[in-house]
XYZ file of C-alpha atoms in Angstrom:
674
model
C -48.876 1.601 -1.208
C -46.823 4.812 -0.831
C -44.306 2.978 1.356
C -43.804 0.222 -1.210
C -43.450 2.852 -3.927
C -40.927 4.726 -1.796
C -38.920 1.572 -1.265
C -39.036 0.781 -4.974
C -37.860 4.288 -5.818
C -35.062 3.998 -3.267
C -33.883 0.733 -4.832
C -33.775 2.431 -8.229
C -31.886 5.322 -6.666
C -29.496 2.798 -5.111
C -28.792 1.321 -8.524
C -28.191 4.793 -9.936
C -25.853 5.549 -7.010
C -23.765 2.434 -7.625
C -23.541 3.126 -11.359
C -22.684 6.797 -10.858
C -20.067 5.988 -8.227
C -18.527 3.328 -10.474
C -18.273 5.732 -13.399
C -16.833 8.566 -11.309
C -14.272 6.336 -9.589
C -13.221 4.761 -12.889
C -12.844 8.164 -14.553
C -10.734 9.384 -11.622
C -8.564 6.263 -11.900
C -7.644 6.960 -15.523
C -4.999 9.494 -14.585
C -3.418 7.306 -11.911
C -0.194 5.593 -12.954
C -0.732 2.302 -11.173
C 0.894 0.336 -9.749
C 2.070 3.010 -7.341
C 2.444 1.504 -3.854
C 5.437 -0.848 -3.904
C 5.664 -3.719 -3.390
C 2.019 -4.399 -2.437
C 0.393 -3.707 -5.794
C 3.080 -5.460 -7.796
C 2.932 -8.516 -5.567
C -0.828 -8.886 -5.985
C -0.601 -8.368 -9.727
C 2.258 -10.829 -10.233
C 0.772 -13.493 -7.943
C -2.566 -13.037 -9.701
C -0.998 -13.825 -13.065
C 0.642 -16.919 -11.639
C -2.600 -18.124 -10.067
C -4.709 -17.786 -13.208
C -2.038 -19.565 -15.228
C -1.973 -22.470 -12.776
C 1.391 -21.693 -11.143
C 0.054 -21.155 -7.611
C 1.340 -18.525 -5.192
C 4.528 -17.764 -7.096
C 6.475 -14.892 -8.636
C 9.008 -15.578 -11.419
C 8.758 -19.265 -10.564
C 9.488 -18.918 -6.838
C 7.002 -19.435 -3.997
C 5.817 -16.469 -1.952
C 4.026 -16.418 1.436
C 0.255 -16.265 1.642
C -1.182 -12.753 1.626
C -4.485 -13.387 -0.091
C -6.100 -15.871 -2.429
C -9.224 -14.209 -3.770
C -7.764 -10.780 -4.430
C -4.858 -11.966 -6.625
C -7.361 -14.127 -8.521
C -9.615 -11.102 -8.894
C -6.860 -8.935 -10.406
C -5.295 -11.769 -12.390
C -8.311 -12.835 -14.429
C -7.989 -10.053 -17.012
C -4.366 -11.013 -17.745
C -5.618 -14.271 -19.265
C -7.007 -12.500 -22.301
C -5.030 -9.317 -22.843
C -1.797 -7.394 -22.301
C -0.675 -5.913 -18.986
C -1.855 -2.336 -19.619
C -5.331 -3.347 -20.815
C -5.684 -5.868 -17.990
C -4.904 -3.097 -15.517
C -7.618 -0.880 -17.002
C -10.174 -3.713 -16.817
C -9.203 -4.348 -13.204
C -9.607 -0.665 -12.302
C -13.123 -0.706 -13.754
C -14.001 -3.915 -11.892
C -12.648 -2.484 -8.643
C -14.590 0.740 -9.049
C -17.723 -1.409 -9.358
C -16.789 -3.687 -6.434
C -16.131 -0.840 -3.998
C -19.182 1.130 -5.169
C -21.346 -1.986 -4.810
C -20.660 -1.905 -1.056
C -23.580 0.514 -1.012
C -25.928 -2.419 -1.725
C -25.458 -4.444 1.503
C -25.376 -1.178 3.452
C -28.759 -0.177 2.016
C -30.460 -3.478 2.736
C -28.903 -3.633 6.207
C -30.071 -0.123 7.033
C -33.513 -0.060 5.384
C -35.412 -2.055 8.071
C -33.874 0.199 10.731
C -34.134 3.647 9.149
C -36.478 3.474 6.193
C -35.398 3.715 2.542
C -34.456 7.405 2.491
C -31.919 7.282 5.300
C -30.715 3.852 4.145
C -29.877 5.484 0.828
C -28.076 8.237 2.744
C -25.917 5.672 4.580
C -25.153 4.024 1.224
C -24.139 7.381 -0.212
C -21.685 8.036 2.611
C -20.284 4.547 2.018
C -19.218 5.425 -1.530
C -18.056 8.970 -0.728
C -15.116 8.128 1.549
C -11.668 8.997 0.137
C -10.663 5.357 0.553
C -12.605 4.433 -2.581
C -9.711 5.969 -4.515
C -7.915 2.666 -3.841
C -10.050 1.280 -6.667
C -7.448 2.845 -8.977
C -4.679 0.725 -7.444
C -4.019 -2.993 -7.144
C -4.706 -3.038 -3.412
C -6.758 -5.659 -1.569
C -8.849 -2.861 -0.016
C -10.791 -2.813 -3.288
C -12.220 -6.269 -2.605
C -11.977 -6.409 1.182
C -14.189 -3.326 1.589
C -17.376 -4.966 0.247
C -16.493 -8.446 1.524
C -15.879 -7.278 5.107
C -19.077 -5.213 5.147
C -21.076 -8.252 4.006
C -19.466 -10.313 6.790
C -20.368 -7.632 9.350
C -23.953 -7.578 8.033
C -24.099 -11.375 8.319
C -22.988 -11.069 11.952
C -25.691 -8.493 12.695
C -28.335 -10.722 11.120
C -27.199 -13.609 13.320
C -27.312 -11.474 16.429
C -30.872 -10.472 15.613
C -32.159 -13.893 14.581
C -29.566 -16.692 14.865
C -31.091 -19.316 12.593
C -28.848 -22.136 11.456
C -28.924 -20.829 7.895
C -27.833 -17.357 8.983
C -25.012 -18.831 11.017
C -23.849 -20.835 8.005
C -23.898 -17.628 5.954
C -21.845 -15.887 8.648
C -19.224 -18.644 8.665
C -19.061 -18.555 4.867
C -18.809 -14.761 4.773
C -15.942 -14.702 7.263
C -14.252 -17.481 5.279
C -14.463 -15.376 2.115
C -13.063 -12.396 4.020
C -10.140 -14.514 5.260
C -9.467 -15.665 1.708
C -9.382 -12.004 0.721
C -7.161 -10.707 3.509
C -5.605 -12.200 6.623
C -6.819 -9.179 8.594
C -10.244 -10.879 8.648
C -8.970 -13.128 11.439
C -10.163 -10.274 13.648
C -13.764 -11.266 12.921
C -13.371 -14.114 15.413
C -12.723 -11.595 18.181
C -15.405 -9.246 16.827
C -18.028 -11.993 17.117
C -17.069 -12.658 20.746
C -17.077 -8.945 21.614
C -20.421 -8.379 19.876
C -21.940 -11.263 21.796
C -20.477 -9.841 24.987
C -22.003 -6.417 24.296
C -25.372 -7.969 23.572
C -25.166 -10.246 26.608
C -24.413 -7.238 28.818
C -27.324 -5.315 27.312
C -29.679 -8.253 27.903
C -28.105 -9.100 31.278
C -28.035 -12.698 30.042
C -25.721 -15.268 28.458
C -28.433 -16.187 25.976
C -26.656 -14.497 23.000
C -23.707 -16.881 23.434
C -25.982 -19.887 23.643
C -27.898 -18.850 20.542
C -24.690 -18.642 18.482
C -23.153 -21.814 19.902
C -22.994 -23.585 16.484
C -21.021 -20.678 15.030
C -18.643 -20.568 17.980
C -18.057 -24.311 17.763
C -17.466 -24.104 14.013
C -14.929 -21.297 14.350
C -13.249 -22.991 17.280
C -12.886 -26.295 15.439
C -11.653 -24.764 12.206
C -9.273 -22.466 14.055
C -7.853 -25.283 16.147
C -7.231 -27.511 13.139
C -5.669 -24.692 11.140
C -3.367 -23.526 13.934
C -2.320 -27.097 14.727
C -1.471 -27.681 11.082
C 0.510 -24.440 10.873
C 2.360 -25.186 14.112
C 3.264 -28.607 12.799
C 4.555 -26.944 9.638
C 7.041 -24.713 11.395
C 6.006 -22.817 14.498
C 3.604 -20.166 15.684
C 4.562 -17.733 12.954
C 3.447 -20.142 10.246
C -0.182 -19.635 11.238
C 0.053 -16.055 10.011
C 1.582 -16.774 6.608
C 3.288 -13.648 5.250
C 2.671 -11.908 8.585
C 4.637 -14.491 10.568
C 6.762 -11.803 12.202
C 3.670 -10.661 14.113
C 4.039 -13.765 16.297
C 7.290 -12.446 17.769
C 5.760 -11.075 20.949
C 9.095 -9.926 22.373
C 9.282 -7.309 19.617
C 6.251 -5.399 20.919
C 6.343 -2.462 23.291
C 3.268 -1.815 25.430
C 3.822 1.932 25.098
C 4.138 1.749 21.313
C 1.055 -0.446 21.027
C -1.040 1.889 23.188
C 0.131 4.903 21.208
C -0.572 3.204 17.886
C -4.057 2.104 18.962
C -4.821 5.690 19.985
C -3.620 6.909 16.576
C -5.849 4.442 14.746
C -8.817 5.600 16.839
C -8.061 9.139 15.715
C -7.807 7.912 12.123
C -11.374 6.577 12.324
C -12.552 9.995 13.504
C -11.010 11.581 10.401
C -12.325 8.772 8.190
C -15.931 9.253 9.370
C -15.787 13.034 10.018
C -16.416 12.427 13.725
C -20.153 12.973 14.204
C -21.184 9.479 12.957
C -18.874 8.034 15.636
C -20.557 10.189 18.249
C -23.929 8.901 17.026
C -22.748 5.304 17.398
C -21.521 6.132 20.886
C -24.917 7.512 21.883
C -26.721 4.430 20.551
C -24.199 2.183 22.316
C -24.794 4.013 25.588
C -28.516 3.409 25.326
C -27.927 -0.234 24.421
C -25.615 -0.888 27.355
C -28.152 0.720 29.697
C -30.680 -1.810 28.450
C -32.917 0.855 26.914
C -32.709 -0.151 23.261
C -35.893 -1.965 22.322
C -35.354 -2.462 18.594
C -33.701 -5.863 18.076
C -32.298 -4.792 14.716
C -30.677 -1.675 16.158
C -29.295 -3.693 19.052
C -27.667 -6.086 16.600
C -26.351 -3.193 14.508
C -24.827 -1.353 17.449
C -23.275 -4.502 18.942
C -21.769 -5.398 15.557
C -20.572 -1.902 14.666
C -19.073 -1.293 18.108
C -17.367 -4.700 18.322
C -15.988 -4.575 14.781
C -14.775 -1.008 15.309
C -12.965 -1.721 18.570
C -11.420 -5.013 17.452
C -10.230 -3.560 14.141
C -8.676 -0.516 15.789
C -6.803 -2.725 18.256
C -5.781 -5.239 15.591
C -4.498 -2.579 13.219
C -2.890 -0.638 16.049
C -0.899 -3.647 17.227
C 0.271 -4.361 13.678
C 1.157 -0.737 12.945
C 3.092 -0.321 16.215
C 5.933 -2.376 14.749
C 5.843 -1.621 11.062
C 4.341 1.817 10.377
C 5.122 5.236 11.818
C 1.807 6.846 10.925
C -1.873 5.941 10.806
C -3.025 3.116 8.523
C -6.485 4.188 7.508
C -6.630 1.825 4.538
C -6.868 -1.120 6.936
C -9.734 0.616 8.760
C -11.989 1.452 5.794
C -14.502 -1.326 6.374
C -15.438 -0.053 9.847
C -17.005 3.059 8.314
C -20.203 1.641 6.697
C -21.643 0.144 9.932
C -20.883 3.463 11.642
C -22.708 5.308 8.844
C -25.760 3.075 9.351
C -25.716 3.925 13.060
C -25.487 7.591 12.073
C -28.568 7.194 9.863
C -30.474 5.536 12.718
C -29.507 8.394 15.044
C -30.616 11.005 12.509
C -33.888 9.156 11.926
C -34.624 9.252 15.645
C -34.236 13.004 15.765
C -30.614 13.100 16.997
C -31.165 11.952 20.605
C -28.433 13.439 22.820
C -28.844 12.284 26.417
C -26.677 14.258 28.807
C -24.083 14.113 30.170
C -23.318 10.956 28.134
C -23.387 12.743 24.767
C -20.944 15.408 25.906
C -18.556 12.807 27.289
C -18.731 10.815 24.050
C -18.184 13.960 21.944
C -15.161 14.920 24.040
C -13.712 11.415 23.629
C -14.221 11.539 19.855
C -12.691 15.014 19.615
C -9.743 14.029 21.799
C -8.964 11.060 19.556
C -8.557 13.406 16.596
C -6.983 16.363 18.385
C -4.294 14.287 20.093
C -3.048 12.883 16.812
C 0.532 14.009 15.988
C -0.509 15.970 12.898
C 3.095 16.597 11.892
C 3.516 12.822 11.431
C 0.173 11.925 9.897
C 0.171 14.718 7.309
C 3.290 13.720 5.391
C 3.939 12.445 1.894
C 4.884 9.040 3.293
C 1.565 8.764 5.151
C -0.633 9.604 2.161
C -0.572 6.142 0.565
C -1.849 4.555 3.790
C -4.322 7.260 4.829
C -6.043 9.053 1.967
C -8.327 11.014 4.294
C -5.265 12.863 5.604
C -4.305 14.112 2.127
C -6.559 17.201 2.380
C -4.992 17.908 5.766
C -1.512 17.593 4.277
C -2.502 19.953 1.471
C -3.867 22.467 3.980
C -0.750 22.166 6.113
C 1.423 23.066 3.112
C -0.578 26.261 2.582
C -0.562 27.488 6.192
C 1.955 28.061 8.924
C 2.283 25.304 11.508
C 0.485 27.272 14.216
C -2.295 28.395 11.889
C -2.841 24.884 10.569
C -3.071 23.340 14.031
C -5.484 26.077 15.103
C -7.710 25.559 12.063
C -7.605 21.754 12.427
C -8.407 21.750 16.137
C -10.960 24.537 15.915
C -12.874 22.970 13.016
C -13.031 19.523 14.618
C -14.118 20.849 17.996
C -16.646 23.289 16.528
C -18.363 20.669 14.363
C -18.731 18.217 17.241
C -19.947 20.996 19.534
C -22.466 22.009 16.893
C -23.705 18.397 16.652
C -24.125 18.266 20.438
C -25.926 21.598 20.866
C -27.730 22.282 17.588
C -31.541 21.956 17.463
C -33.013 18.900 15.779
C -34.188 20.846 12.769
C -30.581 21.255 11.584
C -30.096 17.484 11.229
C -30.054 17.784 7.405
C -27.256 20.351 7.699
C -25.169 18.020 9.870
C -25.749 15.155 7.443
C -24.865 17.438 4.525
C -21.627 18.609 6.135
C -20.500 15.019 6.642
C -21.333 14.108 3.032
C -19.655 17.214 1.577
C -16.530 16.684 3.689
C -16.227 13.097 2.466
C -16.827 14.069 -1.162
C -14.314 16.916 -1.028
C -11.761 14.644 0.623
C -12.263 12.089 -2.135
C -11.615 14.619 -4.884
C -8.475 15.956 -3.220
C -7.178 12.444 -2.482
C -7.770 11.287 -6.051
C -6.007 14.365 -7.426
C -2.995 13.850 -5.170
C -2.844 10.144 -5.983
C -2.832 10.960 -9.679
C -0.140 13.648 -9.301
C 2.148 11.580 -7.088
C 1.828 8.372 -9.061
C 2.692 10.229 -12.266
C 5.719 11.800 -10.572
C 6.910 8.422 -9.309
C 6.408 6.844 -12.746
C 8.538 9.601 -14.268
C 11.216 8.998 -11.634
C 11.265 5.270 -12.318
C 11.106 5.298 -16.124
C 11.991 8.895 -17.121
C 9.408 8.856 -19.886
C 10.528 5.534 -21.370
C 7.877 2.886 -22.178
C 7.210 0.827 -19.057
C 7.277 -2.385 -21.113
C 10.537 -1.536 -22.884
C 12.032 -4.973 -22.176
C 9.094 -6.893 -23.646
C 8.948 -4.444 -26.563
C 12.508 -5.393 -27.500
C 11.415 -8.987 -28.070
C 13.432 -10.236 -25.101
C 12.671 -13.483 -23.291
C 14.161 -15.362 -20.356
C 15.583 -12.133 -18.900
C 17.493 -11.989 -15.608
C 17.125 -8.692 -13.710
C 20.206 -7.650 -11.733
C 19.641 -5.665 -8.520
C 22.799 -3.815 -7.527
C 21.600 -1.111 -5.128
C 22.491 1.572 -7.689
C 18.805 2.224 -8.389
C 15.880 2.790 -6.010
C 14.563 -0.536 -4.776
C 11.036 -0.397 -6.308
C 12.627 -0.565 -9.775
C 12.714 -4.345 -9.765
C 9.030 -4.617 -8.836
C 7.930 -2.163 -11.514
C 9.975 -3.838 -14.211
C 8.681 -7.297 -13.291
C 5.091 -6.087 -13.312
C 5.254 -4.516 -16.771
C 7.635 -6.984 -18.451
C 6.632 -10.626 -18.515
C 9.945 -11.517 -20.151
C 11.707 -11.181 -16.771
C 11.934 -14.728 -15.451
C 14.517 -14.381 -12.666
C 15.959 -11.821 -10.280
C 19.554 -11.840 -9.071
C 20.751 -9.499 -6.347
C 24.218 -8.523 -5.234
C 24.732 -9.471 -1.607
C 25.362 -5.830 -0.672
C 22.142 -4.555 -2.280
C 18.797 -3.967 -0.581
C 15.647 -5.374 -2.147
C 12.642 -5.238 0.226
C 9.666 -7.472 -0.291
C 9.256 -11.146 -0.990
C 10.364 -11.304 -4.609
C 12.161 -14.644 -5.129
C 15.768 -13.835 -5.909
C 19.198 -15.399 -6.088
C 21.773 -13.609 -3.963
C 25.070 -13.383 -5.839
C 28.586 -12.058 -5.603
C 30.934 -11.000 -8.371
C 34.027 -13.187 -8.650
C 37.363 -11.616 -9.499
C 36.828 -12.702 -13.091
C 33.433 -10.942 -13.144
C 31.270 -14.075 -13.157
C 28.124 -13.831 -11.010
C 27.957 -16.788 -8.627
C 25.399 -17.872 -6.031
C 26.029 -18.814 -2.392
C 27.266 -22.264 -3.502
C 29.710 -20.708 -5.946
C 27.703 -21.808 -8.979
C 27.626 -19.444 -11.985
C 24.315 -17.810 -12.926
C 22.989 -18.896 -16.307
C 20.977 -16.553 -18.525
C 21.041 -15.328 -22.103
C 19.684 -11.826 -21.483
C 20.342 -9.461 -18.611
C 18.926 -6.133 -17.433
C 21.346 -4.132 -15.311
C 21.806 -0.483 -14.313
C 23.993 1.491 -16.690
C 26.601 1.623 -13.932
C 27.417 -1.975 -14.916
C 28.971 -3.222 -18.154
C 28.242 -6.864 -18.928
C 30.089 -9.259 -21.194
C 27.819 -9.243 -24.216
C 26.059 -6.953 -26.651
C 23.813 -4.108 -25.471
C 20.346 -4.442 -27.009
C 18.771 -1.222 -25.780
C 19.209 1.384 -23.062
C 16.549 3.576 -21.456
C 16.671 6.883 -19.629
C 20.434 7.455 -19.840
C 21.886 9.630 -17.057
C 18.826 9.337 -14.813
C 17.747 7.255 -11.823
C 15.898 5.030 -14.273
C 18.863 4.214 -16.535
C 19.046 0.499 -17.426
C 20.558 -1.539 -20.254
C 19.290 -4.800 -21.704
C 22.201 -7.062 -22.648
C 22.353 -10.124 -24.852
C 24.929 -12.357 -23.195
C 26.519 -15.775 -23.344
C 26.133 -17.840 -20.151
C 27.391 -17.598 -17.505
C 26.594 -14.003 -16.616
C 29.781 -11.960 -16.368
C 30.329 -8.337 -15.370
C 33.207 -6.438 -16.975
C 33.029 -3.163 -15.081
C 31.131 -1.390 -12.313
C 31.098 2.330 -11.443
C 29.952 3.536 -8.027
C 29.723 6.977 -6.451
C 28.660 9.174 -9.379
C 25.373 11.038 -9.416
C 22.773 9.829 -11.893
C 23.780 12.545 -14.373
C 27.450 11.590 -14.161
C 28.519 14.400 -11.814
C 30.983 14.016 -8.963
C 30.961 16.555 -6.142
C 34.001 17.955 -4.374
C 35.222 15.788 -1.528
C 33.473 12.709 -2.900
C 35.006 9.761 -4.716
C 33.863 7.408 -7.452
C 35.058 3.811 -7.635
C 35.617 2.041 -10.940
C 35.990 -1.733 -10.606
C 37.344 -3.581 -13.626
C 36.899 -7.348 -13.331
C 39.279 -9.843 -14.927
C 41.572 -6.857 -15.369
C 44.181 -7.391 -18.055
C 46.179 -5.239 -20.464
C 44.270 -2.115 -21.465
C 43.423 1.366 -20.234
C 40.640 3.208 -18.441
C 39.364 5.926 -20.759
C 37.410 8.845 -19.318
C 35.666 11.929 -20.648
C 35.448 14.494 -17.848
C 33.811 17.928 -17.966
C 35.300 20.885 -16.111
C 32.808 22.888 -14.078
C 34.648 24.640 -11.248
C 38.277 24.488 -12.382
C 39.520 22.598 -9.319
C 41.913 19.626 -9.392
C 40.606 16.178 -10.335
C 42.684 13.032 -9.752
C 42.616 9.417 -10.853
C 44.259 6.926 -8.501
C 45.220 3.294 -8.953
C 46.434 1.245 -5.992
C 46.703 4.473 -3.982
C 48.948 6.237 -6.508
C 47.892 9.301 -8.479
C 48.041 8.241 -12.128
C 46.589 11.432 -13.641
C 45.662 14.877 -12.300
C 44.373 18.098 -13.806
C 42.527 21.239 -12.733
C 39.990 21.056 -15.567
C 39.060 24.585 -16.684
C 35.316 25.268 -16.665
C 33.489 24.346 -19.866
C 36.413 22.284 -21.155
C 36.880 18.546 -21.599
C 39.634 16.293 -20.254
C 40.064 12.826 -21.800
C 42.628 10.990 -19.692
C 43.596 7.361 -20.268
C 45.073 5.380 -17.386
C 46.739 2.086 -18.226
C 46.244 -1.072 -16.192
C 49.021 -2.165 -13.842
C 51.921 -3.908 -15.541
C 51.090 -7.192 -13.848
C 47.414 -7.234 -14.786
C 46.779 -10.677 -16.288
C 43.014 -11.066 -16.047
C 43.085 -13.039 -12.794
C 41.963 -10.225 -10.497
C 40.136 -6.888 -10.604
C 41.626 -3.420 -10.905
C 40.142 -0.665 -8.775
C 40.431 2.938 -9.944
C 39.449 5.891 -7.770
C 38.228 9.176 -9.221
C 38.280 12.152 -6.857
C 37.907 15.908 -7.195
C 38.175 19.056 -5.111
C 35.175 20.581 -6.860
C 32.289 19.729 -9.128
C 33.197 17.740 -12.240
C 31.024 16.008 -14.828
C 31.536 12.796 -16.766
C 30.087 11.343 -19.953
C 32.256 8.247 -20.443
C 34.136 5.924 -18.101
C 35.143 2.690 -19.791
C 38.014 0.239 -19.532
C 39.177 -0.636 -23.056
C 40.991 -3.962 -23.220
C 43.973 -4.412 -25.492
C 43.650 -6.790 -28.403
């Protein structure tokens, strides 16, 4: 009776844990200016809107490669009934619930193995990891975390008792994971490895025979899918948006090995090390054939296989594309490890020697050999939230002191776990939980601070939906390279009135946003690769460009975020472009600014220049100095340079502004005669 009551109380506590975690994560998300990670978040949000409105995998009407199906649907549903900002808030709440609900399968997976109290402990660790801060962002981790854990649980259940129904559930769970993220393709290898571990432990091939229906199902589906993709366009097509991964010649064995080692170290940081050691001890006993509990055998085989396969999979991917650890792709390996940790604690922390010492040394080495100067950077934070506290600590200490503290703390905690008496097990469990909770708070704070800074950089305090607020529709967004590349993604996300993107051939625009590459003809008309003019009635362009039309509104003048919305007559035509000035209009000594006037005819270039250092400033046309003055500090020079005598509107004029010292500018405009 007491046991049933204990289980009932634990279930109630589990519900309270999920609710509390959801509330805390949602509250922490309120200060985060999402979307933050470009272009991932924007892509999911934009594709989600297209999916729920029946437009398929598209952005601004153009097809995009497959990244995920279920996650864009998940984030797109709210956009059916409300505006972008409110839909984002609803999605953040739903994601806080989804990630927190991962505690539920963890509890019911662990309870038969550890009892309700330690199962609740494993569930608590599951919701304490810093990675749950991704619930504030539009990242597929928010859905993949619970989905992947359910798939791993389904695998463990099959390994323990491979009924046909359980195998069908496993196939379905992996299918859902694949529909959530392509990374789930690794489950195929994880199943094989788990069966291999179990077969070795049993000294028999029976595990493979018992799961034969599952293996046949995966083999058949995989064969058909790959054949279809190959028929559609080659090996890369089977990987959708990750087609470049099929280019084997691009991989370096050294880089792959190094990256895999880094990801192993990332898991140590993610789990605080000791839970990994616990899994290692249980795995050692399993491989020696000494594990008698069928449920624990299934758990260890699953956790070990999924851990190893995921580390290798992520390591291979990261070796080509990322120069730091990618913890966010490793999050789902943590819950099975936490269950193994709970089992180990429940058994009184068995530490057979010398195996435990060897395992502890291996775990410590994985963390200590990480290049901390590369994993504790601002660029790494978005991909590895558990390293944010380390980055913060590194900023406060000298390099030598930080490395000493980092190495000493990691080694001391693992040594303590190896040598401490069993009665201190609660202390070890508490240290792990507190470390995860503290890391979560620091990571959430940093995410909030950095996302707000980036939002300010991109919009300079202007409303993010300033284009929609103007009443615009059918807007073309011009990418010139004069603004940081995420600008286009942020503007598309917040402004549904943007229906097309055009990009100058010389500009960089990473990501898969459908866009028309254009050039500017001598008469200023934007034309595509076939020479056809671009048609639109409204245009957003950086303030470095003047379009033929009427300006509707301008935001954030003299900043990185400065853009103008133009009302234009088709085709799109550019009158003038300025390059080389700083965002505030300054020009430094030794630098030059280029002013291109398209369809240049009779008229004059009028400038308002501000003296700052009193050194000569010159304006050239066709190599000749047309005006020059050493502008006294705190005075204004307003030169006007006429167009060449032969300017008839058939070609551009190119003016060059140069200075020997710092000079400011507030107006550079070619005024046409008549």
